[in-house]
Short mmCIF file of C-alpha atoms (C1' of nucleotides) in Angstrom, two decimals:
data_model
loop_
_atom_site.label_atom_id
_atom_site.label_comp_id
_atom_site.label_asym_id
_atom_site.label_seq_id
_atom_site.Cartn_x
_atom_site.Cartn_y
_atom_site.Cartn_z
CA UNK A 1 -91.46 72.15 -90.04
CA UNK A 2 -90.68 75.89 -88.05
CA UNK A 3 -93.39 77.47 -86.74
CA UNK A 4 -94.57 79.36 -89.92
CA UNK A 5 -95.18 76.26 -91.43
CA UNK A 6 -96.98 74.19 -88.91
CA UNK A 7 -99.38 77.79 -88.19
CA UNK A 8 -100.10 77.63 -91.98
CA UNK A 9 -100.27 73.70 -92.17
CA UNK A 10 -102.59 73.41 -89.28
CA UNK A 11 -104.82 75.75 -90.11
CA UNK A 12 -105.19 74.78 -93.63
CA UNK A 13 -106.37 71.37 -92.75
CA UNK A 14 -108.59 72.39 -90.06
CA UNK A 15 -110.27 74.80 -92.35
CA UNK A 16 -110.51 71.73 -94.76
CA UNK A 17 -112.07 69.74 -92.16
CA UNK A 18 -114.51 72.55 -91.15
CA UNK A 19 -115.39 74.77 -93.94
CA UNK A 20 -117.15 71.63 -95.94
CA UNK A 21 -119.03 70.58 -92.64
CA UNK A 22 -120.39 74.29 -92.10
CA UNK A 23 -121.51 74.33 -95.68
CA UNK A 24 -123.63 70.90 -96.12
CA UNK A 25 -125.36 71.62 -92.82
CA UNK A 26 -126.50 75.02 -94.20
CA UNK A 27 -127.40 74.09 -97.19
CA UNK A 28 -128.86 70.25 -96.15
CA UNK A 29 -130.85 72.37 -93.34
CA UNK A 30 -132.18 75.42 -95.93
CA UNK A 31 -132.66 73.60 -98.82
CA UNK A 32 -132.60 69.93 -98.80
CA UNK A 33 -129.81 69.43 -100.40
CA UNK A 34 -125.26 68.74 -100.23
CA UNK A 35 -123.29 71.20 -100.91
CA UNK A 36 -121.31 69.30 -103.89
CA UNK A 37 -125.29 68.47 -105.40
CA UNK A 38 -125.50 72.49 -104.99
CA UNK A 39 -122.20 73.09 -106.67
CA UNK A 40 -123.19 70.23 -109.48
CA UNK A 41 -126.55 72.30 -110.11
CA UNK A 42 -124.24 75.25 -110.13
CA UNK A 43 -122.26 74.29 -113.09
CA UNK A 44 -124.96 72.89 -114.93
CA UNK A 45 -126.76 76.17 -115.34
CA UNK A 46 -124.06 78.47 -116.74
CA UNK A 47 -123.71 75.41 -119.27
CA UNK A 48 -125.35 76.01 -123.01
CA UNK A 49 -128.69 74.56 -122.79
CA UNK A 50 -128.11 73.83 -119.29
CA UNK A 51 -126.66 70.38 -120.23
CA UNK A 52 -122.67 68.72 -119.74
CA UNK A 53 -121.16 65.32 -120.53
CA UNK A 54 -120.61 63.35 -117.46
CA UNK A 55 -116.93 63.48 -118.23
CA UNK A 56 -116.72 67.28 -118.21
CA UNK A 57 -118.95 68.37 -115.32
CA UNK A 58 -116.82 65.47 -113.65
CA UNK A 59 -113.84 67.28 -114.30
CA UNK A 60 -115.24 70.64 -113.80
CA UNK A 61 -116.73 69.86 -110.24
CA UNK A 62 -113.00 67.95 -109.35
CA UNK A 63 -114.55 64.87 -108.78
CA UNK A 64 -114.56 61.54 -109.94
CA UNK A 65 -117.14 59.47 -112.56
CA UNK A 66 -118.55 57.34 -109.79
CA UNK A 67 -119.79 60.07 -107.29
CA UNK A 68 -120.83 62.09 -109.99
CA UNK A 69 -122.98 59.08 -111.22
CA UNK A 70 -124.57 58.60 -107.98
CA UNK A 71 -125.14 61.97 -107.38
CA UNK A 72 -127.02 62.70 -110.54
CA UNK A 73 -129.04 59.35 -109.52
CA UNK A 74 -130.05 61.47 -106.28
CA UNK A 75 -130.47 64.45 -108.75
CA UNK A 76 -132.64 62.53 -111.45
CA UNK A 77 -134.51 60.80 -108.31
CA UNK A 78 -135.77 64.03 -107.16
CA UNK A 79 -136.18 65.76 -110.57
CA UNK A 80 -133.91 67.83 -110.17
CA UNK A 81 -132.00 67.03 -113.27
CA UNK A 82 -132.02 64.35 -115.93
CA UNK A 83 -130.01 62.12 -118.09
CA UNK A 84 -129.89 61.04 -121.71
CA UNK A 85 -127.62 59.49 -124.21
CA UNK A 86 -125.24 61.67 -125.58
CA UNK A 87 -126.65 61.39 -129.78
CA UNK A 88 -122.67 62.42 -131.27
CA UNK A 89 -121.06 59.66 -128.46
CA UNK A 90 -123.27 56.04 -127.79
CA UNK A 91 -121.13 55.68 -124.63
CA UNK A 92 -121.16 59.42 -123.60
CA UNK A 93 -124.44 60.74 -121.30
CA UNK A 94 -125.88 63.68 -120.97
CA UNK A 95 -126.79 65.39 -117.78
CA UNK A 96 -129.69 68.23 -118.08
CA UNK A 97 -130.29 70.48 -115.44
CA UNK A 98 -134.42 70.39 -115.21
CA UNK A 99 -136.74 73.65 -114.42
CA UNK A 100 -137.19 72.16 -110.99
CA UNK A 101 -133.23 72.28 -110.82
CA UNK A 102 -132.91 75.12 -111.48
CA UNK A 103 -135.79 76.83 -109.24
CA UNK A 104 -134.39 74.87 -106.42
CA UNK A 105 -130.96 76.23 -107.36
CA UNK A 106 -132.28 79.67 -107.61
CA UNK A 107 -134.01 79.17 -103.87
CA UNK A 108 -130.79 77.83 -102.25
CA UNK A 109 -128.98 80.95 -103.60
CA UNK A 110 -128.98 83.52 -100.91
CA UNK A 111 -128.86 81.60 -98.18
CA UNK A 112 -125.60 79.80 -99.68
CA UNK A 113 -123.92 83.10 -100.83
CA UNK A 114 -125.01 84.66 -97.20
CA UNK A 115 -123.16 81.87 -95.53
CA UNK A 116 -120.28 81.91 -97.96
CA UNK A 117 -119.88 85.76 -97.08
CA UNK A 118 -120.35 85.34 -93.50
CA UNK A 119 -117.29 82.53 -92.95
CA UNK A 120 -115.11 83.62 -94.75
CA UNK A 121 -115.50 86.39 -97.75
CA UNK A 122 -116.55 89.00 -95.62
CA UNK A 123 -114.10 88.24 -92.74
CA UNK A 124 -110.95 88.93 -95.07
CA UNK A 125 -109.72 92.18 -96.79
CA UNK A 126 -109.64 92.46 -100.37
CA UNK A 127 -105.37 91.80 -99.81
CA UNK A 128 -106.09 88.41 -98.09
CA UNK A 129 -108.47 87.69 -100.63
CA UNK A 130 -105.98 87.40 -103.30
CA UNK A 131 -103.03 85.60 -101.25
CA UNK A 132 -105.75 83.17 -100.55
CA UNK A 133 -106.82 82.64 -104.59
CA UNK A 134 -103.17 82.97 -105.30
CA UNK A 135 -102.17 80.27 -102.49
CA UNK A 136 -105.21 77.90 -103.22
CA UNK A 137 -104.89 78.41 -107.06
CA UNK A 138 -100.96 77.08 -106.34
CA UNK A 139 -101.87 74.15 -104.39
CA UNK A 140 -104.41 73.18 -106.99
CA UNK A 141 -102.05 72.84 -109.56
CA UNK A 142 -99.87 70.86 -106.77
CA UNK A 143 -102.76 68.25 -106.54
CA UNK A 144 -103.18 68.02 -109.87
CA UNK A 145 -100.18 66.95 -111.27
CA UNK A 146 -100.17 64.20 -108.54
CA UNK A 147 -99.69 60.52 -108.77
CA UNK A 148 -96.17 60.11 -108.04
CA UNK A 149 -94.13 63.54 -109.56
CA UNK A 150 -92.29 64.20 -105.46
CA UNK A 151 -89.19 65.44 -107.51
CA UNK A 152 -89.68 68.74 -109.31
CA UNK A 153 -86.06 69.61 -109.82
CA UNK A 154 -84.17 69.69 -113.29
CA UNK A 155 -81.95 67.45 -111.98
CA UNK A 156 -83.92 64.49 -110.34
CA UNK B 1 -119.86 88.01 -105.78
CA UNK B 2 -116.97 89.75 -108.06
CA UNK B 3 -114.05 87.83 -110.04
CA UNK B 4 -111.77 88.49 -106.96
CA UNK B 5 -113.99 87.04 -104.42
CA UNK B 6 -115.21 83.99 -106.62
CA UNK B 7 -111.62 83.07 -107.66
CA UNK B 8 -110.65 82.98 -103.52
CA UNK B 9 -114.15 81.21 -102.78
CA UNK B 10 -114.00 79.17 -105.77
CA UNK B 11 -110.10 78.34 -104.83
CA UNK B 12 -110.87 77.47 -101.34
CA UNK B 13 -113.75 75.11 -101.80
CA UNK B 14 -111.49 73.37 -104.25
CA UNK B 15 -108.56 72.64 -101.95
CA UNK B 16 -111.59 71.53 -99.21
CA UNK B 17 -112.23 69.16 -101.82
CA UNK B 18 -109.35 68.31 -103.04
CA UNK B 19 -107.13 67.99 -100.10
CA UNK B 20 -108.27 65.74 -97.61
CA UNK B 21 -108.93 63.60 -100.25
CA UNK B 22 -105.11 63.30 -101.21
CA UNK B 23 -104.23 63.25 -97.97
CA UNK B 24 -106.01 60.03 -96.66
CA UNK B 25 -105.27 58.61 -99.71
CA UNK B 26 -101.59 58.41 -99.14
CA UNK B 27 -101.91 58.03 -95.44
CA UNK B 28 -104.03 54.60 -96.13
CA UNK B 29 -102.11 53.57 -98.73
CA UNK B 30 -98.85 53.67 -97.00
CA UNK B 31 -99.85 53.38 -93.49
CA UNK B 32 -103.28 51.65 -93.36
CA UNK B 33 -104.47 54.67 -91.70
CA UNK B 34 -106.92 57.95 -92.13
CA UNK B 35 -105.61 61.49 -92.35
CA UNK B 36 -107.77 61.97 -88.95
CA UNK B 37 -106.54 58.82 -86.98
CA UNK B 38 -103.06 60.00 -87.84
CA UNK B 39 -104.02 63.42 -86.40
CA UNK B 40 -105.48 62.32 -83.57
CA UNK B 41 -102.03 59.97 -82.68
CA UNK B 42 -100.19 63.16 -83.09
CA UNK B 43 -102.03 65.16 -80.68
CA UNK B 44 -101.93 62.48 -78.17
CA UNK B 45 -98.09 62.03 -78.42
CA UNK B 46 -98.02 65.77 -77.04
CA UNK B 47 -99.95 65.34 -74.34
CA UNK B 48 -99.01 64.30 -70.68
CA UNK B 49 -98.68 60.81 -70.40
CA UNK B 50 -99.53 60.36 -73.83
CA UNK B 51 -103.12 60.60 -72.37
CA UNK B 52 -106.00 62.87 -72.82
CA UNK B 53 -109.87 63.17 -71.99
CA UNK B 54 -112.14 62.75 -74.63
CA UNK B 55 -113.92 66.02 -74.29
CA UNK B 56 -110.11 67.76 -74.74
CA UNK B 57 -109.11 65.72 -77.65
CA UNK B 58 -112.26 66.28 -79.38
CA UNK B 59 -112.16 70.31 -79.06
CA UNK B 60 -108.47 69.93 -80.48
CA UNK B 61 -108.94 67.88 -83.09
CA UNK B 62 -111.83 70.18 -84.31
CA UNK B 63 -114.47 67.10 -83.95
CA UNK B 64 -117.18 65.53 -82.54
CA UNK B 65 -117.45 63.88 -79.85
CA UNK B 66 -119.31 60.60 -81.21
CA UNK B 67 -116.99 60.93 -84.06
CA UNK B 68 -114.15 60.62 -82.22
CA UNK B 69 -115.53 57.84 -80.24
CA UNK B 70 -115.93 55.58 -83.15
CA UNK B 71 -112.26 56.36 -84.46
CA UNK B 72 -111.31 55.45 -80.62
CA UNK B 73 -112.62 52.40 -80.89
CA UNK B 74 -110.61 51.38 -84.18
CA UNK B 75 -107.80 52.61 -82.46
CA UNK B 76 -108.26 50.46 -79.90
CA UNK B 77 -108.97 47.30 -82.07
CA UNK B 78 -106.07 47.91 -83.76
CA UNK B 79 -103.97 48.65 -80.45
CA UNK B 80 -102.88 51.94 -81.17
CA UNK B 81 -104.42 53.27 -78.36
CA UNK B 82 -106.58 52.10 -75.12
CA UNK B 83 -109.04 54.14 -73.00
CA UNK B 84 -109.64 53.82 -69.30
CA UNK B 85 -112.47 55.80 -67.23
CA UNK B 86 -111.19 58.98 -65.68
CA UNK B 87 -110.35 58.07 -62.11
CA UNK B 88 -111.18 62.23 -60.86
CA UNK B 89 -114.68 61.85 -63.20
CA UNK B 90 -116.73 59.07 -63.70
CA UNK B 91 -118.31 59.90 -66.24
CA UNK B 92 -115.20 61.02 -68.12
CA UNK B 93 -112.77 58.39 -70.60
CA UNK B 94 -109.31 58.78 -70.74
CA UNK B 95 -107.51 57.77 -74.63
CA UNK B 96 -103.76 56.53 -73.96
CA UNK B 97 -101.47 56.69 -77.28
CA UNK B 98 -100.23 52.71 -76.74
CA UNK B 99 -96.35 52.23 -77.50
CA UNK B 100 -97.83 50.57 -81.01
CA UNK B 101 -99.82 53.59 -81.51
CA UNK B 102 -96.42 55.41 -80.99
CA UNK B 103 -94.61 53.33 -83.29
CA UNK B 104 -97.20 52.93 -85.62
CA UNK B 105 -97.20 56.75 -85.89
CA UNK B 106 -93.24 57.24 -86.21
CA UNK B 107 -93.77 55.34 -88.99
CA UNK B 108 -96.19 56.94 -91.01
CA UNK B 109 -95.02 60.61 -90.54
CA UNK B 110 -92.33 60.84 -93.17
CA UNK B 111 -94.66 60.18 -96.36
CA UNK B 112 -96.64 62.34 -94.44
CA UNK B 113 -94.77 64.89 -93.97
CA UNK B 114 -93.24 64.74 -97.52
CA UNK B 115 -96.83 64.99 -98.88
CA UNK B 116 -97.41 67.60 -96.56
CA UNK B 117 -94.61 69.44 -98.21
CA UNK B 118 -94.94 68.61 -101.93
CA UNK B 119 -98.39 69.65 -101.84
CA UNK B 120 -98.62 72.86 -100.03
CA UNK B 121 -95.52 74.31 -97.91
CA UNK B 122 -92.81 73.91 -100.74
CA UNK B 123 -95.09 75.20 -103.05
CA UNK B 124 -95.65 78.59 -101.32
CA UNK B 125 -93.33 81.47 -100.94
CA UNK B 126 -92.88 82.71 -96.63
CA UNK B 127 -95.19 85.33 -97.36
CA UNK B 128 -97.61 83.20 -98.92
CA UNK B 129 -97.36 80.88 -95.78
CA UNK B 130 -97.51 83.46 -93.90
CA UNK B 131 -100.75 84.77 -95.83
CA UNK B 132 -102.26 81.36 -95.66
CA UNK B 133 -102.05 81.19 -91.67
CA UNK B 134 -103.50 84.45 -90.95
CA UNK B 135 -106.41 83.69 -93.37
CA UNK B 136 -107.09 80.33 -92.09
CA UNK B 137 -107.11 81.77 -88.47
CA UNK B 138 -109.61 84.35 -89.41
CA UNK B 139 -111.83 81.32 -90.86
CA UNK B 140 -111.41 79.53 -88.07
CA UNK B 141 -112.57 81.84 -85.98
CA UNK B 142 -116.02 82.61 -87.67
CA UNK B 143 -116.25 79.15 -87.97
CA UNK B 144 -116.55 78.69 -84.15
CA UNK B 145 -118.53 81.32 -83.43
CA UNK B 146 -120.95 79.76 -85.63
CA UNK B 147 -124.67 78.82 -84.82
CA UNK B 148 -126.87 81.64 -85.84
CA UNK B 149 -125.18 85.07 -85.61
CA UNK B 150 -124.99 86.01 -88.73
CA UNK B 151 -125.84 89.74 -87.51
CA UNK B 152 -122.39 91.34 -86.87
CA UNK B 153 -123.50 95.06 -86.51
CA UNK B 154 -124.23 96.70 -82.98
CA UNK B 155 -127.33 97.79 -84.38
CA UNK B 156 -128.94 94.13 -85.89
"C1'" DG C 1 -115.64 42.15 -140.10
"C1'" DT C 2 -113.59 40.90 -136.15
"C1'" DA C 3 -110.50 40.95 -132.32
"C1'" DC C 4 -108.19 44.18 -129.06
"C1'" DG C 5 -107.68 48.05 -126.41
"C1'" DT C 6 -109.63 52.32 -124.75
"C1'" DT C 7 -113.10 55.39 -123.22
"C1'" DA C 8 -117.41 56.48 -120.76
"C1'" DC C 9 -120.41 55.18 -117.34
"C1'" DT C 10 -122.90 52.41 -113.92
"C1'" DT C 11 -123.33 49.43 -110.03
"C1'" DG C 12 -122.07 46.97 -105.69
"C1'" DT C 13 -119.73 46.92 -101.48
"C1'" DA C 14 -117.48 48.59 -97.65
"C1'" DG C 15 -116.05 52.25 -94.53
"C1'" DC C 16 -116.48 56.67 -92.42
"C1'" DG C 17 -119.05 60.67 -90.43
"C1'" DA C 18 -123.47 63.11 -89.00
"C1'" DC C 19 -127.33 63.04 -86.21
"C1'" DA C 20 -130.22 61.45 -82.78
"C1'" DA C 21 -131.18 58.56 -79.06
"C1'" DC C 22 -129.48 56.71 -75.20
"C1'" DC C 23 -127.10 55.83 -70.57
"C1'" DA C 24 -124.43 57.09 -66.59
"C1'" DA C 25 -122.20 60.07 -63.41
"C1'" DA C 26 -121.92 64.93 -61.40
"C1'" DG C 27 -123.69 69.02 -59.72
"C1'" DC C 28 -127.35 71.51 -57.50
"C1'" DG C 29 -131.28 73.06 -55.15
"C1'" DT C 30 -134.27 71.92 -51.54
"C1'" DA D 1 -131.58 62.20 -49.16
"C1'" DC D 2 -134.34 63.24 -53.43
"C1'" DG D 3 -135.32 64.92 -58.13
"C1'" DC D 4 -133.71 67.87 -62.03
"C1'" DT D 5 -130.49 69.46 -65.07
"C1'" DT D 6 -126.02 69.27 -67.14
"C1'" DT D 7 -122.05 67.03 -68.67
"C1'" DG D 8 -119.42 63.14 -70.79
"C1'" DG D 9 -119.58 59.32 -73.69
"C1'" DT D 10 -121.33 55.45 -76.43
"C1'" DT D 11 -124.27 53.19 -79.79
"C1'" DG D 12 -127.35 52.71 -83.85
"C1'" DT D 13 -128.89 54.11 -88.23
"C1'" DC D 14 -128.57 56.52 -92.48
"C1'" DG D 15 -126.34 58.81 -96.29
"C1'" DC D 16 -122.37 59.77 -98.93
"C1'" DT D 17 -117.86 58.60 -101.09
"C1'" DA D 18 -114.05 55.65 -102.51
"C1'" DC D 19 -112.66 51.68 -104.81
"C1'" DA D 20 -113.25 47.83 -107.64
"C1'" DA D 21 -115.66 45.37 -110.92
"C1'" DG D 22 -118.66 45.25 -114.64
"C1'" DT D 23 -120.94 46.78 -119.19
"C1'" DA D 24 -121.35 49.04 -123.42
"C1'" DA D 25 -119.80 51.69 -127.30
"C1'" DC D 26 -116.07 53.49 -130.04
"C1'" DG D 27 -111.55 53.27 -132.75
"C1'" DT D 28 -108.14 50.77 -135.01
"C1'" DA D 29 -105.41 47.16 -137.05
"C1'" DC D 30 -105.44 43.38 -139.56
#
DNA sequence: GTACGTTACTTGTAGCGACAACCAAAGCGT
DNA sequence: ACGCTTTGGTTGTCGCTACAAGTAACGTAC
């Protein structure tokens, strides 16, 4: 690795480490809640009738079917969404953002979207702001098709 | 928030996700150990002696300090590294990278490395890397001057 | 219609990190 | 020398996530 590459490298993953940190203690300290239940309350509302398959808001959130499932426990604990059996699917379920979802959503807003402008939105120029959705869009698709690829070449 | 700005943020918190994730994931797999542990043996096998003080390798590993303490003590069950009080401070601990430690690390840092590569640095262009340094340095540093500011004008 | 495999979730367990409380040694003023 | 504060670290508890195992419903082949 030259030095270009360990700058970029080591930054990346101390961002990684960081960023996430920064952004549960805001939002655990403003408004009760994780960052990834604020994201999953997020998604739910732009969804019609506020309401996703497990499957899909799993996908759409990158996570996986277990932590999804526990965190909609927390969720449905604190009625802040709820859960019913998909009517088209018997094994599907349905997750429903509630009113109190929602209003708690709405609450956590601006302090969220102030942080998120403060660390890092604000900080970069509208330039920087692309390389980074460029680079980050790039390295999505890298850890997607994961599992074992390694060898991208025609030739491999 | 405009499209540019939520396809950087959106991006970023992604990879955050994402990343480490992959990362330990391959790390344990292949080398029984965490993304962090194998960070922390690699900044110990720069240091003088191999050794550093706990307060140092905290601030350079971006962590805690009671973090830290409990991965130093799996290190040390596991013999990958020892600690000894400071003999200048008393109330300071010293973490030694053990020849195991060394060994054990050697070993793990091709997959590494290679995972390192196929994820992120192959899959960017120099100017991207570039890009992705200088914007993780700027998030770094609003990251540490974190707290409370939040009020950047002369005037707040 | 029933056996088999797959899909969609849930639950249990174990491990890691955050936070707070704690202890001990230094530094400092008097 | 004596307290007070600060610094350096460890320990305990709690919450969250990963992983594995389990359950239930669907589709399909026979």
């Amino acid at each position: 690795m030259n030095e270009q590459e360990s700058a970029a490298w080591l930054g990346l993953i101390t961002v990684c480490q960081l960023l996430p940190a920064a952004l549960d203690s805001q939002l655990k300290q403003d408004s009760g809640m994780t960052h990834f239940e604020f994201f999953v309350l997020s998604v739910l509302r732009f969804a019609p009738e506020q309401t996703m398959r497990m499957t899909a808001l799993a996908e759409t959130t990158s996570s996986t079917l277990p932590r999804l499932s526990h965190v909609c426990s927390r969720l449905e604990k604190r009625g802040l969404a709820d859960r019913f059996p998909c009517p088209e699917d018997g094994r599907a379920t349905n997750v429903r953002l509630t009113p109190e979802g929602r209003s708690a959503l709405v609450r956590a807003m601006p302090g969220h979207l102030a942080t998120a402008r403060r660390l890092v939105i604000d900080a970069l120029s509208p330039e920087q702001l692309d390389a980074l959705a460029q680079v980050t869009e790039v390295i999505r698709g890298r850890l997607d098709g994961d599992g074992q690829p390694a060898r991208a070449t025609p030739f491999g």
